[in-house]
Coordinates of C-alpha atoms in Angstrom, one line a residue:
Chain A
M7 CA 68.6 104.2 112.5
T8 CA 66.2 101.9 114.3
S9 CA 62.8 100.8 113.1
G10 CA 60.3 99.1 115.3
G11 CA 62.9 98.5 117.9
R12 CA 65.3 96.7 115.6
V13 CA 68.9 97.8 115.6
E14 CA 70.1 99.0 112.2
R15 CA 71.7 96.2 110.2
Y16 CA 73.7 96.6 107.1
I17 CA 72.5 95.1 103.9
L18 CA 75.0 94.0 101.3
Y19 CA 73.8 93.6 97.8
Y20 CA 76.2 91.4 95.8
W21 CA 76.2 88.4 93.6
P22 CA 75.5 85.4 95.8
T23 CA 77.9 82.8 94.2
I24 CA 81.2 84.7 94.0
Q25 CA 83.6 86.5 96.2
G26 CA 84.2 89.2 93.6
R27 CA 84.3 92.9 94.6
G28 CA 81.8 92.2 97.3
E29 CA 84.4 90.3 99.2
F30 CA 86.4 93.5 100.0
V31 CA 83.2 94.8 101.7
R32 CA 82.5 91.5 103.4
L33 CA 86.0 91.5 104.9
A34 CA 85.5 95.0 106.3
L35 CA 82.1 94.1 107.8
E36 CA 83.5 90.9 109.3
E37 CA 86.6 92.6 110.9
A38 CA 84.3 95.4 112.2
G39 CA 82.1 92.7 113.8
V40 CA 78.9 94.4 112.7
P41 CA 75.8 92.5 111.7
Y42 CA 75.0 92.5 108.0
E43 CA 72.7 90.7 105.7
D44 CA 74.3 89.3 102.5
V45 CA 70.9 89.7 100.9
A46 CA 71.1 87.7 97.7
R47 CA 72.4 84.7 99.7
G48 CA 69.2 84.6 101.7
R49 CA 65.6 83.8 101.1
Q50 CA 65.0 86.8 98.9
G51 CA 67.6 85.7 96.3
M52 CA 68.4 88.0 93.4
G53 CA 65.2 90.1 93.7
P54 CA 66.6 92.9 95.7
I55 CA 69.6 93.3 93.4
E56 CA 67.5 93.3 90.3
Q57 CA 65.3 96.0 91.9
L58 CA 68.4 98.1 92.6
L59 CA 69.6 97.8 89.0
D60 CA 66.3 99.1 87.8
W61 CA 67.8 102.6 87.5
E62 CA 64.6 104.5 87.1
Q63 CA 63.3 103.4 90.5
A64 CA 65.9 105.0 92.8
L65 CA 67.2 108.6 93.2
H66 CA 70.8 107.3 93.5
P67 CA 70.9 104.1 91.5
P68 CA 74.1 102.1 91.5
F69 CA 75.8 101.2 88.2
A70 CA 76.6 97.7 89.6
P71 CA 77.0 95.8 92.8
P72 CA 78.5 95.8 95.4
V73 CA 76.1 98.2 97.1
L74 CA 75.7 98.7 100.9
R75 CA 72.6 99.9 102.5
A76 CA 73.1 101.6 105.9
G77 CA 69.8 102.8 107.1
E78 CA 68.6 105.3 104.5
L79 CA 72.0 105.5 102.8
L80 CA 72.6 103.5 99.7
I81 CA 76.3 103.4 98.8
G82 CA 77.9 102.0 95.7
Q83 CA 81.5 101.5 94.4
T84 CA 83.7 99.3 96.6
A85 CA 86.3 102.0 97.5
N86 CA 83.4 104.4 98.4
I87 CA 81.8 101.8 100.7
L88 CA 85.1 101.0 102.4
Q89 CA 85.8 104.7 102.9
F90 CA 82.4 105.0 104.6
L91 CA 82.8 101.8 106.7
G92 CA 86.4 102.7 107.6
A93 CA 85.4 106.0 109.1
R94 CA 82.4 104.5 110.9
H95 CA 84.1 101.5 112.5
G96 CA 87.6 102.5 113.2
L97 CA 89.0 100.8 110.1
A98 CA 90.6 104.0 108.9
P99 CA 92.6 106.8 110.5
R100 CA 90.9 110.1 111.2
A101 CA 93.4 112.7 110.0
L102 CA 92.8 114.1 106.5
E103 CA 96.2 113.2 105.1
A104 CA 95.9 109.6 106.4
R105 CA 92.4 109.2 105.1
L106 CA 93.4 110.4 101.6
W107 CA 96.3 108.0 101.7
C108 CA 94.0 105.0 102.5
N109 CA 91.6 106.0 99.8
Q110 CA 94.5 106.4 97.3
L111 CA 95.9 102.9 98.2
Q112 CA 92.4 101.4 97.9
L113 CA 91.9 102.9 94.5
T114 CA 95.2 101.4 93.4
I115 CA 94.1 98.0 94.7
A116 CA 90.9 98.5 92.7
D117 CA 93.0 99.1 89.6
A118 CA 94.9 95.9 90.2
V119 CA 91.6 94.0 90.7
A120 CA 90.1 95.4 87.5
E121 CA 93.2 94.2 85.6
A122 CA 93.0 90.8 87.3
H123 CA 89.5 90.5 85.9
D124 CA 90.4 91.8 82.4
A125 CA 93.2 89.3 82.2
H126 CA 90.7 86.5 81.6
H127 CA 88.2 88.8 79.8
P128 CA 90.3 91.1 77.7
I129 CA 87.8 91.5 74.8
S130 CA 84.3 91.6 76.4
V131 CA 82.5 91.1 79.7
N132 CA 79.6 90.0 77.5
S133 CA 81.1 86.9 76.1
Y134 CA 82.5 83.7 77.5
Y135 CA 86.2 83.2 78.5
E136 CA 86.4 80.4 76.0
D137 CA 85.5 82.8 73.2
Q138 CA 88.4 85.2 74.1
K139 CA 90.9 82.6 75.3
K140 CA 93.6 83.5 72.8
A141 CA 93.6 87.2 73.8
A142 CA 93.4 86.1 77.4
I143 CA 96.5 84.1 77.1
A144 CA 98.3 87.1 75.6
R145 CA 97.0 89.6 78.2
T146 CA 97.7 87.3 81.1
R147 CA 101.3 86.8 80.0
D148 CA 101.7 90.6 80.3
F149 CA 99.8 90.7 83.5
R150 CA 102.0 88.1 85.1
N151 CA 105.3 89.4 83.8
H152 CA 104.7 93.1 84.2
R153 CA 101.6 94.1 86.1
I154 CA 101.6 91.8 89.1
P155 CA 105.3 92.6 89.8
K156 CA 104.6 96.3 89.4
F157 CA 101.5 96.4 91.6
L158 CA 102.8 94.0 94.3
G159 CA 106.3 95.6 94.2
Y160 CA 104.6 99.0 94.8
F161 CA 102.6 97.7 97.8
E162 CA 105.8 96.1 99.2
Q163 CA 107.5 99.4 99.0
V164 CA 104.5 101.1 100.7
L165 CA 104.8 98.5 103.5
E166 CA 108.5 99.1 103.8
N167 CA 108.0 102.9 104.0
N168 CA 105.6 102.3 106.9
A169 CA 107.9 99.7 108.6
G170 CA 108.2 99.8 112.4
R171 CA 104.5 100.6 112.8
G172 CA 103.3 97.0 113.3
G173 CA 103.5 95.8 109.7
W174 CA 100.3 97.5 108.5
A175 CA 100.1 99.4 105.2
A176 CA 98.8 102.8 106.0
S177 CA 98.7 103.4 109.8
S178 CA 99.9 101.9 113.1
K179 CA 96.7 99.9 113.2
L180 CA 94.8 97.7 110.8
T181 CA 92.8 99.6 108.2
Y182 CA 90.5 98.5 105.5
V183 CA 93.4 98.7 103.1
D184 CA 95.2 95.9 104.9
L185 CA 92.1 93.7 104.5
S186 CA 92.0 94.5 100.8
M187 CA 95.7 93.7 100.3
F188 CA 95.1 90.4 102.0
Q189 CA 92.3 89.6 99.5
L190 CA 94.4 90.7 96.5
V191 CA 97.2 88.4 97.5
A192 CA 94.8 85.5 98.3
G193 CA 93.1 86.0 94.9
L194 CA 96.3 86.2 92.9
R195 CA 97.6 83.0 94.6
Y196 CA 94.4 81.2 93.7
A197 CA 94.5 82.4 90.1
Y198 CA 98.3 82.1 89.5
P199 CA 99.8 79.5 91.9
N200 CA 102.9 78.9 89.9
T201 CA 103.6 82.5 89.2
M202 CA 103.0 83.5 92.8
K203 CA 105.1 80.7 94.2
R204 CA 108.0 81.8 92.1
L205 CA 107.6 85.6 92.7
Q206 CA 106.4 86.0 96.2
R207 CA 109.8 86.0 97.8
H208 CA 110.1 89.5 96.4
W209 CA 107.3 90.7 98.6
P210 CA 108.0 89.4 102.2
R211 CA 106.2 92.3 103.9
L212 CA 103.1 91.8 101.8
I213 CA 103.0 88.1 102.4
A214 CA 103.5 88.8 106.2
L215 CA 100.6 91.2 106.0
H216 CA 98.4 88.6 104.3
D217 CA 99.2 86.2 107.2
M218 CA 98.6 88.8 109.9
V219 CA 95.2 89.6 108.4
A220 CA 94.3 85.9 108.1
A221 CA 95.1 85.5 111.8
R222 CA 92.9 88.2 113.1
P223 CA 90.3 86.4 115.2
R224 CA 87.3 87.7 113.4
I225 CA 88.8 87.2 110.0
A226 CA 90.1 83.7 110.9
A227 CA 86.6 82.8 112.1
Y228 CA 85.1 84.2 108.9
L229 CA 87.5 82.4 106.6
K230 CA 86.5 79.1 108.3
S231 CA 82.8 79.8 108.1
K232 CA 80.3 79.1 105.3
R233 CA 80.0 82.9 104.8
R234 CA 83.4 82.8 103.0
M235 CA 82.7 81.3 99.6
P236 CA 85.5 79.5 97.9
F237 CA 87.2 81.2 94.9
N238 CA 85.8 79.9 91.6
E239 CA 85.8 80.4 87.9
D240 CA 82.8 82.8 87.9
G241 CA 84.6 85.4 90.0
I242 CA 87.3 88.0 89.4
F243 CA 90.3 85.7 90.4
R244 CA 90.0 82.6 88.2
H245 CA 92.3 79.7 88.0
Y246 CA 92.8 78.5 84.4
I247 CA 95.9 76.3 84.1
E248 CA 96.7 77.8 80.7
L249 CA 96.8 81.3 82.1
D250 CA 99.3 80.6 84.8
E251 CA 103.0 80.2 84.3
Q252 CA 103.9 76.7 83.1
V253 CA 106.4 74.8 85.3
Chain B
M6 CA 100.3 127.1 103.7
T7 CA 102.5 130.0 102.9
S8 CA 106.2 130.0 102.6
G9 CA 108.3 133.1 102.6
G10 CA 105.2 135.2 101.9
R11 CA 104.2 133.2 98.8
V12 CA 100.6 132.0 98.7
E13 CA 100.2 128.2 98.4
R14 CA 99.9 127.1 94.8
Y15 CA 98.9 123.7 93.7
I16 CA 101.3 121.6 91.8
L17 CA 99.9 119.1 89.3
Y18 CA 102.2 116.2 88.3
Y19 CA 101.0 114.8 85.0
W20 CA 102.3 113.8 81.6
P21 CA 103.0 117.0 79.7
T22 CA 101.7 116.0 76.2
I23 CA 98.3 114.4 76.9
Q24 CA 95.0 115.3 78.5
G25 CA 94.7 111.8 80.0
R26 CA 93.5 111.4 83.5
G27 CA 95.2 114.6 84.5
E28 CA 92.5 116.5 82.5
F29 CA 89.9 115.7 85.1
V30 CA 92.0 117.4 87.7
R31 CA 92.9 120.3 85.4
L32 CA 89.2 121.0 84.8
A33 CA 88.4 121.1 88.5
L34 CA 91.4 123.5 89.1
E35 CA 90.3 125.7 86.2
E36 CA 86.6 125.8 87.4
A37 CA 87.7 126.6 90.9
G38 CA 89.9 129.4 89.6
V39 CA 92.8 128.5 91.7
P40 CA 96.5 128.9 90.6
Y41 CA 98.3 125.8 89.8
E42 CA 101.5 124.7 88.2
D43 CA 101.3 122.0 85.6
V44 CA 104.8 121.1 86.4
A45 CA 105.9 118.9 83.6
R46 CA 104.9 121.5 81.1
G47 CA 107.2 124.0 82.6
R48 CA 111.0 124.5 82.7
Q49 CA 111.5 121.5 84.9
G50 CA 110.1 119.0 82.5
M51 CA 109.7 115.4 83.5
G52 CA 112.2 115.6 86.4
P53 CA 109.7 116.2 89.2
I54 CA 107.5 113.3 88.0
E55 CA 110.4 110.9 87.7
Q56 CA 111.3 111.8 91.3
L57 CA 107.8 111.1 92.5
L58 CA 107.8 107.7 90.8
D59 CA 111.0 106.8 92.7
W60 CA 108.9 105.0 95.3
E61 CA 111.7 104.7 97.9
Q62 CA 112.0 108.4 98.2
A63 CA 108.6 109.3 99.6
L64 CA 106.6 108.2 102.6
H65 CA 103.4 108.1 100.4
P66 CA 104.6 107.4 96.9
P67 CA 102.0 107.5 94.1
F68 CA 101.6 104.4 91.9
A69 CA 101.1 106.7 88.9
P70 CA 100.2 110.3 87.9
P71 CA 98.1 112.3 88.2
V72 CA 99.3 113.6 91.6
L73 CA 98.4 116.9 93.2
R74 CA 100.6 118.7 95.7
A75 CA 98.7 120.9 98.1
G76 CA 101.3 122.4 100.5
E77 CA 102.6 119.4 102.4
L78 CA 99.9 117.0 101.1
L79 CA 100.7 114.8 98.2
I80 CA 97.5 113.2 96.7
G81 CA 97.3 110.5 94.1
Q82 CA 94.4 108.8 92.2
T83 CA 92.1 111.0 90.2
A84 CA 88.9 110.5 92.2
N85 CA 90.8 111.0 95.4
I86 CA 92.2 114.3 94.2
L87 CA 88.8 115.4 93.0
Q88 CA 87.2 114.5 96.3
F89 CA 89.8 116.7 98.0
L90 CA 89.4 119.6 95.6
G91 CA 85.6 119.3 95.6
A92 CA 85.4 119.7 99.4
R93 CA 88.0 122.6 99.4
H94 CA 86.6 124.7 96.6
G95 CA 82.9 124.3 96.6
L96 CA 82.8 121.8 93.8
A97 CA 81.0 119.2 96.0
P98 CA 78.1 119.2 98.4
R99 CA 78.8 119.1 102.1
A100 CA 76.3 116.5 103.4
L101 CA 77.6 113.0 103.8
E102 CA 75.1 111.3 101.6
A103 CA 75.7 113.8 98.7
R104 CA 79.5 113.5 99.1
L105 CA 79.3 109.7 98.9
W106 CA 77.1 110.0 95.8
C107 CA 79.5 112.3 94.1
N108 CA 82.4 109.9 94.8
Q109 CA 80.3 107.0 93.6
L110 CA 79.6 108.7 90.3
Q111 CA 83.2 109.7 89.9
L112 CA 84.4 106.2 90.4
T113 CA 81.9 105.0 87.8
I114 CA 83.3 107.6 85.4
A115 CA 86.7 106.3 86.2
D116 CA 85.6 102.8 85.3
A117 CA 84.3 104.1 81.9
V118 CA 87.6 106.0 81.3
A119 CA 89.7 102.8 82.1
E120 CA 87.6 100.9 79.6
A121 CA 88.0 103.6 77.0
H122 CA 91.7 103.2 77.4
D123 CA 91.7 99.4 77.3
A124 CA 89.6 99.5 74.1
H125 CA 92.8 100.5 72.2
H126 CA 95.2 98.6 74.5
P127 CA 93.3 95.3 75.3
I128 CA 96.4 93.2 75.7
S129 CA 99.1 95.3 77.2
V130 CA 100.0 98.9 78.2
N131 CA 103.6 97.9 77.5
S132 CA 103.2 97.3 73.7
Y133 CA 102.1 99.5 70.8
Y134 CA 98.6 99.8 69.6
E135 CA 99.7 98.4 66.2
D136 CA 100.8 95.2 67.9
Q137 CA 97.4 94.6 69.4
K138 CA 95.2 96.1 66.7
K139 CA 93.2 92.9 66.0
A140 CA 92.2 92.5 69.7
A141 CA 91.5 96.3 69.8
I142 CA 89.1 96.0 67.0
A143 CA 87.2 93.2 68.7
R144 CA 87.2 95.0 72.1
T145 CA 86.2 98.3 70.6
R146 CA 83.2 96.7 68.9
D147 CA 82.0 95.5 72.3
F148 CA 82.8 98.9 73.9
R149 CA 80.8 100.8 71.2
N150 CA 77.9 98.4 71.1
H151 CA 77.5 97.6 74.8
R152 CA 79.6 99.6 77.2
I153 CA 79.2 103.1 75.8
P154 CA 75.4 102.7 75.7
K155 CA 75.4 101.2 79.2
F156 CA 77.6 103.9 80.8
L157 CA 76.1 106.9 79.1
G158 CA 72.6 105.5 79.5
Y159 CA 73.3 105.2 83.2
F160 CA 74.5 108.8 83.4
E161 CA 71.5 110.0 81.4
Q162 CA 69.2 108.3 84.0
V163 CA 71.2 109.9 86.8
L164 CA 70.5 113.3 85.2
E165 CA 66.9 112.5 84.7
N166 CA 66.5 111.5 88.4
N167 CA 68.0 114.8 89.4
A168 CA 65.9 116.8 86.8
G169 CA 64.5 120.1 87.9
R170 CA 67.7 121.0 89.8
G171 CA 69.4 123.0 87.0
G172 CA 70.5 120.1 84.9
W173 CA 73.5 119.1 87.0
A174 CA 74.3 115.5 87.8
A175 CA 74.5 115.3 91.6
S176 CA 73.4 118.5 93.2
S177 CA 71.5 121.7 92.5
K178 CA 74.9 123.3 91.6
L179 CA 77.9 122.2 89.5
T180 CA 80.1 119.6 91.1
Y181 CA 83.4 118.0 90.0
V182 CA 81.3 115.1 88.6
D183 CA 79.7 117.4 86.0
L184 CA 83.2 118.5 84.9
S185 CA 84.2 114.9 84.5
M186 CA 81.0 114.0 82.6
F187 CA 81.8 116.8 80.2
Q188 CA 85.3 115.3 79.7
L189 CA 84.0 111.8 79.2
V190 CA 81.5 113.0 76.5
A191 CA 84.2 115.2 74.8
G192 CA 86.6 112.3 74.8
L193 CA 84.2 109.7 73.4
R194 CA 83.1 112.2 70.7
Y195 CA 86.8 112.6 69.7
A196 CA 87.5 108.9 69.7
Y197 CA 84.3 107.7 68.1
P198 CA 82.7 110.5 66.1
N199 CA 80.5 108.2 64.0
T200 CA 79.3 106.2 66.9
M201 CA 78.5 109.2 69.0
K202 CA 76.8 111.0 66.1
R203 CA 74.4 108.1 65.8
L204 CA 73.8 107.4 69.4
Q205 CA 73.9 110.7 71.2
R206 CA 70.2 111.4 70.6
H207 CA 69.6 108.8 73.4
W208 CA 71.3 111.0 75.9
P209 CA 69.9 114.5 75.6
R210 CA 70.5 115.5 79.2
L211 CA 74.1 114.4 79.1
I212 CA 74.8 116.3 75.9
A213 CA 73.0 119.4 77.4
L214 CA 75.2 119.0 80.5
H215 CA 78.3 118.8 78.3
D216 CA 77.3 122.1 76.7
M217 CA 76.5 123.8 80.0
V218 CA 80.0 122.9 81.3
A219 CA 81.7 124.1 78.1
A220 CA 79.9 127.4 78.5
R221 CA 81.0 128.1 82.1
P222 CA 83.1 131.2 81.8
R223 CA 86.3 129.8 83.3
I224 CA 85.9 126.5 81.4
A225 CA 85.2 128.3 78.2
A226 CA 88.3 130.4 78.7
Y227 CA 90.4 127.3 79.5
L228 CA 89.2 125.4 76.5
K229 CA 90.3 128.3 74.2
S230 CA 93.7 128.6 76.0
K231 CA 96.9 126.9 75.3
R232 CA 96.6 125.2 78.6
R233 CA 94.0 122.8 77.1
M234 CA 95.9 120.4 74.9
P235 CA 94.2 118.9 72.0
F236 CA 93.2 115.2 72.1
N237 CA 95.8 113.0 70.5
E238 CA 96.7 109.4 69.8
D239 CA 99.0 109.2 72.9
G240 CA 96.1 109.8 75.3
I241 CA 93.2 107.8 76.7
F242 CA 90.7 108.8 74.1
R243 CA 92.2 108.0 70.7
H244 CA 90.7 108.4 67.3
Y245 CA 91.6 105.5 65.0
I246 CA 89.3 105.2 62.1
E247 CA 89.3 101.4 62.2
L248 CA 88.0 101.5 65.8
D249 CA 85.0 103.7 65.1
E250 CA 81.7 102.5 63.5
Q251 CA 82.0 102.6 59.7
V252 CA 79.5 104.7 57.8

């Protein structure tokens, strides 16, 4: 869509101070090399997001950010946005079976991300970490010992099954799934450095994929730019010393 | 696909003793009126599922059930399966924007379902409810007081925004999203009868949708059949008196 001669530009609605789930969308937009406005980080601040979350005002209101505006389309839910961007910008294969497989992997990544969040907020998203620390310690122990190995072991096997096709997860080319696997590994390393240091030798293909994604020219430029926010303790992947393995 | 003259028949791989996430797929298959084999409930028992979960054996292994086999396609992740079935059997609109909207709503339902599960297992899926009861009581209080009203209030608003189109959530016809909203309401009523009795007057359109779905001839027949398992305390929606609101 063009308006008054301007080329369509994506608008991303996401919290301005964290990577969070929005980062999976940012990575896809960066790798695609398409212009986008990370709206809450600009002059308008939180206003446009607050407007979106006023559910009575829109026909298709989103439950929560991230949300992507593409011309007249307003798309919510991370995996849904990535499916859309993947098809539009060559970040996903075209055949039905391969598209379903990408979406399936992305939804499994989303499950892992939700668990990474709940590890530090096992009781309520509406109360502080400090007020649920004891439960967070218990949940994180399970997450580190059982869930991280299960999820990353699964993705390692997926990569092994696709071996000989360039090291990508779901195709013979990079897809949005590879970008998300990069982010998952980066986030878990930030949150649990000791755990990941000890365990990551079990997932050589996944670590290699992380490095391949980080070296993509557009991603490398993005990661060095100010557009890439640092991880922090307001996001999904949080580093609290007491939640990592003690060495 | 036909093989030796047989018409293709879907195979559903899901745990044989619970509704769980498989139920969202069962409802779509039942409403579509297509033959399917709920494989673990038949003579073969758990063998075929165990085989699927041997990740080294398949090119596209699923992380977890439910999984649907459609000829040579093997599809995992509930929302992914529903997107596929919706397009194939008239349970989803055809236009891009409407398809994205259905998927977005389904992913939001999936988020609510995951939280309904974690309410009784806030610390670990690998240990018993009894061993995390105290945390479950705290998490469920938050789930009942904040999350159920937020999710169901959102879906009520979605229905209101689509009012005048027959009472369905995402279209002027039934979609797989309506079937899933039915199941979410049914599950929450089973798990939290006191809470739902007190709160449901806030969501008249959602309750009406639940009743409309239950009255669909194929769904009504299914709900009366032995194919519909009762809710129980091994599934996602569990009724523990201590987790419901006390009256």
